Tab-separated table of C-alpha atoms and ligand atoms in Angstrom:
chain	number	residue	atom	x	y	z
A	1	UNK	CA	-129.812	-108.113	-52.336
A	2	UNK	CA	-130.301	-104.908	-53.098
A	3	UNK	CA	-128.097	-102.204	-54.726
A	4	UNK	CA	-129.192	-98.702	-53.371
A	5	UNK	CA	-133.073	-96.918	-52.947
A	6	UNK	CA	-135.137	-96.310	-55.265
A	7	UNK	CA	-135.650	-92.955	-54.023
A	8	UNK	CA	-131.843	-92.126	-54.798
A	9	UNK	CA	-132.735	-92.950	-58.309
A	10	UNK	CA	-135.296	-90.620	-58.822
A	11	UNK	CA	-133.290	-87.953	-56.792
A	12	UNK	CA	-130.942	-88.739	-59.632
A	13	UNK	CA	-128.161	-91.018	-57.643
A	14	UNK	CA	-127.523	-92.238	-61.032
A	15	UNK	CA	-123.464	-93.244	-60.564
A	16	UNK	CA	-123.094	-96.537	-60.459
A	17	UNK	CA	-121.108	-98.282	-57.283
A	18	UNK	CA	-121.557	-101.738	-57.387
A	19	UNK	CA	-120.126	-103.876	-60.564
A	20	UNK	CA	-122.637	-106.625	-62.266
A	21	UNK	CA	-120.016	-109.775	-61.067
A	22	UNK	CA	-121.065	-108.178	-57.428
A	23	UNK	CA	-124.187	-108.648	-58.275
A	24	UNK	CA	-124.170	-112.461	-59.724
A	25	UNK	CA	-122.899	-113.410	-55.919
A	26	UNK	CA	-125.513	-112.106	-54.522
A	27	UNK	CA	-128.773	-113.871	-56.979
A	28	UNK	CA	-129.196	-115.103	-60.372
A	29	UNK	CA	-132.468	-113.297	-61.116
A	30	UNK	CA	-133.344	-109.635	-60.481
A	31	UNK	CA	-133.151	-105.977	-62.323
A	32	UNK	CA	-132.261	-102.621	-61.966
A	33	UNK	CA	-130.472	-100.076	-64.544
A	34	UNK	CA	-127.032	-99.244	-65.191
A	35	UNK	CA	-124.202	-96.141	-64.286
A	36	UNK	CA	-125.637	-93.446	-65.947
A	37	UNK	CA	-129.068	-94.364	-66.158
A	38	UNK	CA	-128.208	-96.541	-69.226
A	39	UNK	CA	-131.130	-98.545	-70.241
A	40	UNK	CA	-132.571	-101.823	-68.326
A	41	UNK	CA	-130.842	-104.495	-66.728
A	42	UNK	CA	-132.372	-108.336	-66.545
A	43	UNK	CA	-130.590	-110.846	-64.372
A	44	UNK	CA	-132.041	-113.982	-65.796
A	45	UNK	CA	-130.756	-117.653	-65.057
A	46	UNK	CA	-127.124	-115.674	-64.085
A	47	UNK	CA	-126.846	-113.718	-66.952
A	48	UNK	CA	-126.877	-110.085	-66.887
A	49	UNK	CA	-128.680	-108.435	-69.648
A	50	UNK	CA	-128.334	-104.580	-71.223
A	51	UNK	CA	-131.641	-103.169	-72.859
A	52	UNK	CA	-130.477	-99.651	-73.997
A	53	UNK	CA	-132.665	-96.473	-75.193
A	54	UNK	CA	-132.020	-97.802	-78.738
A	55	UNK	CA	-133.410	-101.025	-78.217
A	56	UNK	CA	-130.681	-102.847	-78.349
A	57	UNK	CA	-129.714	-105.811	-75.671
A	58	UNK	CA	-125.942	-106.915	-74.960
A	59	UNK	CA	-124.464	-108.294	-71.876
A	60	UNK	CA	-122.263	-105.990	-70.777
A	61	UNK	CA	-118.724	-106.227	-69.291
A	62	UNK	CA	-119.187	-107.200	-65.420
A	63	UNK	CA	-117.345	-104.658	-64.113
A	64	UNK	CA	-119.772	-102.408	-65.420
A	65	UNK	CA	-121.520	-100.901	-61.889
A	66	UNK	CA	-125.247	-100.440	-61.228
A	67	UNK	CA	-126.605	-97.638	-58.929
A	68	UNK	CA	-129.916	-99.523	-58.847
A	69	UNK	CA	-130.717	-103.291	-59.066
A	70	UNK	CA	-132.360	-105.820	-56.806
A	71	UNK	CA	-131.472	-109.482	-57.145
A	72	UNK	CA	-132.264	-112.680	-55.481
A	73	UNK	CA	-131.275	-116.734	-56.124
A	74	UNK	CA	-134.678	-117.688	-57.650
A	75	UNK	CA	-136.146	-120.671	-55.843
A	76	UNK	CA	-139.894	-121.626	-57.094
A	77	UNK	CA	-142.338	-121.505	-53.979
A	78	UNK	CA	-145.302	-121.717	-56.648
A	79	UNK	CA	-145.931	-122.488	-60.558
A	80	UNK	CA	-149.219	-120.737	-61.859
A	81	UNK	CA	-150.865	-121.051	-64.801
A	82	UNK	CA	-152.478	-117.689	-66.091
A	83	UNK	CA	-155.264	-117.383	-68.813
A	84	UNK	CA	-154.173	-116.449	-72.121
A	85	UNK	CA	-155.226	-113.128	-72.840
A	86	UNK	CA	-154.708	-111.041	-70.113
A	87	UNK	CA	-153.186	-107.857	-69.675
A	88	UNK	CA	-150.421	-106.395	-66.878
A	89	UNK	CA	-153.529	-105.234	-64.595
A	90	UNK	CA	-155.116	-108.549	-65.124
A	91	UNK	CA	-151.980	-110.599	-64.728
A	92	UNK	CA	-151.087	-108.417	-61.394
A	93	UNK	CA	-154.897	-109.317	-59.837
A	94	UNK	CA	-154.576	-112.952	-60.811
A	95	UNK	CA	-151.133	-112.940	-58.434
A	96	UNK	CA	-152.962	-110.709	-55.736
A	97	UNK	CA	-155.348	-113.688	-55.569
A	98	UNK	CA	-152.955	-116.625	-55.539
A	99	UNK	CA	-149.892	-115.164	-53.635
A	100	UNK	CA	-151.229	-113.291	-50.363
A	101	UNK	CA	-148.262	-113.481	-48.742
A	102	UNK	CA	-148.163	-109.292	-49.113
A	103	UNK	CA	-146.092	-108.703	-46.824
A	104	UNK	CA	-142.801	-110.440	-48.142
A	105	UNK	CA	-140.740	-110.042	-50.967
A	106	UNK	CA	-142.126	-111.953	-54.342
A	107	UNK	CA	-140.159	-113.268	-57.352
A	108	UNK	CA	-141.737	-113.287	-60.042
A	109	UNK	CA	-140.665	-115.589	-63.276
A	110	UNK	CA	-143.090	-115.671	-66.281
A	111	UNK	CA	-141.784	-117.570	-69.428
A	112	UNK	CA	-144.456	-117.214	-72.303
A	113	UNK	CA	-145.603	-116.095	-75.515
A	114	UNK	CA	-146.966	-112.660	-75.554
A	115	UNK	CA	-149.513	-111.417	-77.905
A	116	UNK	CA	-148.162	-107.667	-77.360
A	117	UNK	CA	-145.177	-106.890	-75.061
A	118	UNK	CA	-144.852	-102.805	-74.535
A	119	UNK	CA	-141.771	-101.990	-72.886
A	120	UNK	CA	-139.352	-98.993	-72.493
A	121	UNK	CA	-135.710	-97.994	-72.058
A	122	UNK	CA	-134.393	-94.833	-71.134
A	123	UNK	CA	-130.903	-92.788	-72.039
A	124	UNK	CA	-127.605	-92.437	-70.541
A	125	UNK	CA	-127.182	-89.519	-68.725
A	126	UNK	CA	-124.561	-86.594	-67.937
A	127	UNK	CA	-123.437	-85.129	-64.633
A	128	UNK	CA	-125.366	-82.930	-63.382
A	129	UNK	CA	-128.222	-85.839	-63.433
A	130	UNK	CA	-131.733	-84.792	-63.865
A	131	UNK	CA	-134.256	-86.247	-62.079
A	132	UNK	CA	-135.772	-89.544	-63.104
A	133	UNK	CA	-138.940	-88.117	-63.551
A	134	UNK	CA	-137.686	-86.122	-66.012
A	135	UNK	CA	-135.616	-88.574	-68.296
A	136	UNK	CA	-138.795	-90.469	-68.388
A	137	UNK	CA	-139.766	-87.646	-70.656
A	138	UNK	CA	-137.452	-88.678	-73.025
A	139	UNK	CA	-137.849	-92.910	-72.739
A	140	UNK	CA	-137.903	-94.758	-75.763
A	141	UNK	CA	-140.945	-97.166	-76.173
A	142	UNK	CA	-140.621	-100.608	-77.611
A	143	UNK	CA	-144.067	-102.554	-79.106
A	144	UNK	CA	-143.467	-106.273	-79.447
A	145	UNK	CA	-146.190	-108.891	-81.132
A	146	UNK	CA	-146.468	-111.957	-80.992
A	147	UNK	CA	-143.157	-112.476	-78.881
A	148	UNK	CA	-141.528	-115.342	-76.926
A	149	UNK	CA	-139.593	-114.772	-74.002
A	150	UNK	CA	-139.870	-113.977	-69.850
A	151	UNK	CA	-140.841	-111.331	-67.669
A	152	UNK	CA	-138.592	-111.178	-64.609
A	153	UNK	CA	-139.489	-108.988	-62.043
A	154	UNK	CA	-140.770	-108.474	-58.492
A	155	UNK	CA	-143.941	-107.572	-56.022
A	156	UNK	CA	-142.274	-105.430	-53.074
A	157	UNK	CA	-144.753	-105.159	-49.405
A	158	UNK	CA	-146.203	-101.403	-49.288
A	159	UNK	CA	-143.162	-100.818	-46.033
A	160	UNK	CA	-140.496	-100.833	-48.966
A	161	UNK	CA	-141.578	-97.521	-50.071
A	162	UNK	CA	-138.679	-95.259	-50.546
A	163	UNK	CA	-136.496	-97.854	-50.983
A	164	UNK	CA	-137.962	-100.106	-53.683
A	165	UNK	CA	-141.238	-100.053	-55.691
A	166	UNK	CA	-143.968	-101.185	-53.506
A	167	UNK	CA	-146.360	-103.481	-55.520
A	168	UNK	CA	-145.283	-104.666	-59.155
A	169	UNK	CA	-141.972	-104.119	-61.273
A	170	UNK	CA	-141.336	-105.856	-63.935
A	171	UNK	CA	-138.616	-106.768	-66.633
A	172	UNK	CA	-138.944	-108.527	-69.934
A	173	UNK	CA	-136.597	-110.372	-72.338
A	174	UNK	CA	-137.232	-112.105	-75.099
A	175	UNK	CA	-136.490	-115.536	-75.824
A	176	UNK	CA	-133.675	-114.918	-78.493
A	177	UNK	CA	-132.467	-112.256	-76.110
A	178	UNK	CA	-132.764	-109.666	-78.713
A	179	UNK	CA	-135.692	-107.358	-77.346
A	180	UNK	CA	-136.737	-106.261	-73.679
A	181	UNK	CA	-137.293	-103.469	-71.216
A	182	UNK	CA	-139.117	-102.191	-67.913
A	183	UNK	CA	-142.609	-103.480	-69.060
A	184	UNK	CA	-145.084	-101.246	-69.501
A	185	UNK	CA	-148.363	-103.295	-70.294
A	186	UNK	CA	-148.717	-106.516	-72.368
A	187	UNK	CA	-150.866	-109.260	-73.296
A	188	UNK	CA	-150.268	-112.664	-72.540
A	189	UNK	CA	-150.788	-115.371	-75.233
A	190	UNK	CA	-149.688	-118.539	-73.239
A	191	UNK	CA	-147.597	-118.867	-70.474
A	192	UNK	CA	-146.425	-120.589	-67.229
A	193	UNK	CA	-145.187	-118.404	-63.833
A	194	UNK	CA	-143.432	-119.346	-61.373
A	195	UNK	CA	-143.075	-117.370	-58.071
A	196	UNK	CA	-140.179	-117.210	-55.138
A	197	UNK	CA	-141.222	-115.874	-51.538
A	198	UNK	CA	-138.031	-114.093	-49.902
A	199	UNK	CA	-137.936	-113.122	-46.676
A	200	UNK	CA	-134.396	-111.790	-46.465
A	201	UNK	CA	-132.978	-108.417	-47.463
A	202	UNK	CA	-129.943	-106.747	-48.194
A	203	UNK	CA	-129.445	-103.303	-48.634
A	204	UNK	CA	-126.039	-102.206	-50.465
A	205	UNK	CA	-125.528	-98.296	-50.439
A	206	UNK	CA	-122.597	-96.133	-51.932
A	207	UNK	CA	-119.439	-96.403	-49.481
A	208	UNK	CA	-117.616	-92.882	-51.034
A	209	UNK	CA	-119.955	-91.033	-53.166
A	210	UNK	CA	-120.212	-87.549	-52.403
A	211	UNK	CA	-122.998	-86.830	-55.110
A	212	UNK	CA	-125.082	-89.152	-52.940
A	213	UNK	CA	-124.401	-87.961	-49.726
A	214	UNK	CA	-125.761	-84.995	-50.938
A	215	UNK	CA	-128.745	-86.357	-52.457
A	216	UNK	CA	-132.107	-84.971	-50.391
A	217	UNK	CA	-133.887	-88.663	-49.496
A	218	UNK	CA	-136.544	-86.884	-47.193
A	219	UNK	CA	-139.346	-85.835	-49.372
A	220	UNK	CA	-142.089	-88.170	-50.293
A	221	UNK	CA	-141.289	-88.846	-53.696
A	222	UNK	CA	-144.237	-91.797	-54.374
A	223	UNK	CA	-146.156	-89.306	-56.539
A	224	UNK	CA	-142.734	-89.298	-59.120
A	225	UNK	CA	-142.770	-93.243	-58.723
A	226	UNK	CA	-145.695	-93.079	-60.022
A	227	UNK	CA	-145.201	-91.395	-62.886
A	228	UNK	CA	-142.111	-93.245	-64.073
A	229	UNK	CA	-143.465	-96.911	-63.609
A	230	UNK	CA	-146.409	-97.095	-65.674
B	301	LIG	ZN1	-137.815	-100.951	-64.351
């Protein structure tokens, strides 16, 4: 299930319309942000996770709304085994070669100790929202060594563009649920991953939000995408 395009995100559709317990009906594993743009969400094992500009990671009250997330129930099609030592680029060739099922939605679950873990969060924002693009300016980036935890994310087909990130996004949280954020790069120390195929989607938008009805969703905003994720 998924709250909302991606597209309306970087258009600035940052008010949030769907609350967390929503959400936890609809998957136990997934991410997205939070109203205002404030910081990353992880949906890990049911639990919905807070990683704000500041670094800091709380679960927040449920009724808190999202005007971004994706979430699925996270059923293991395949357990992997990745060599130690490889990087985000590395890790995302290894999956190209073991999961060719492009053309479906892909899970991804990776609980292991990373050598270096670079992740970022970004700031709550005021009406009138900028774009994403440009809050990215202003993201806060987190270096983590030698750090336990999971990376939670998903690979999207290329025919989601506009409405979710086609190839790779990924969470992370750490073990003691202390650290985390959109991933950036990293380098894996040990770890084992286990994907879920899905081949069902759900598409939540707004039901009575003016701000974004008004939102222009027909310029190709890949190039932005771009920009943001890595
Ligand atoms: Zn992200």
């Amino acid at each position: 299930m998924q709250v909302c395009t991606i597209d309306a995100l970087l258009a600035g559709g940052f008010d949030g319309h769907v609350e967390c317990r929503e959400l936890l009906r609809h998957g136990d594993f997934g991410l997205g942000t939070f109203d205002r743009l404030d910081g990353e969400m992880v949906v890990l094992d049911g639990i919905v996770y807070q990683i704000k500009a500041d670094g800091s990671v709380t679960r927040p009250d449920l009724g808190l709304k999202t005007p971004f997330a994706a979430v699925c129930r996270f059923e293991t099609t395949k357990t992997l085994e990745p060599d130690g030592g490889i990087d985000l680029k590395t890790f995302e060739g290894f999956l190209e070669a073991c999961i060719p099922d492009r053309n479906v939605f892909c899970a991804i679950r990776l609980d292991g100790t990373f050598a270096e873990m670079t992740t970022r969060s970004v700031p709550a924002q005021d009406p009138p929202y900028p774009l994403l693009v440009d809050v990215a300016k202003k993201q806060s980036v987190f270096r983590f060594e030698n750090i336990r935890g999971t990376i939670v994310g998903f690979r999207c087909p290329s025919f989601v563009q506009g409405i979710n990130v086609p190839g790779y996004h990924l969470h992370f949280i750490s073990d003691d649920r202390t650290r985390g954020g959109h991933i950036l790069n990293f380098r894996l120390a040990t770890g084992t991953c286990r994907i879920g195929l899905c081949h069902r989607f759900l598409l939540q938008l707004p039901e009575s939000n003016r701000a974004f009805q008004d939102l222009d969703l027909s310029k190709d905003r890949s190039a932005e995408l771009q920009t943001i994720e890595r």
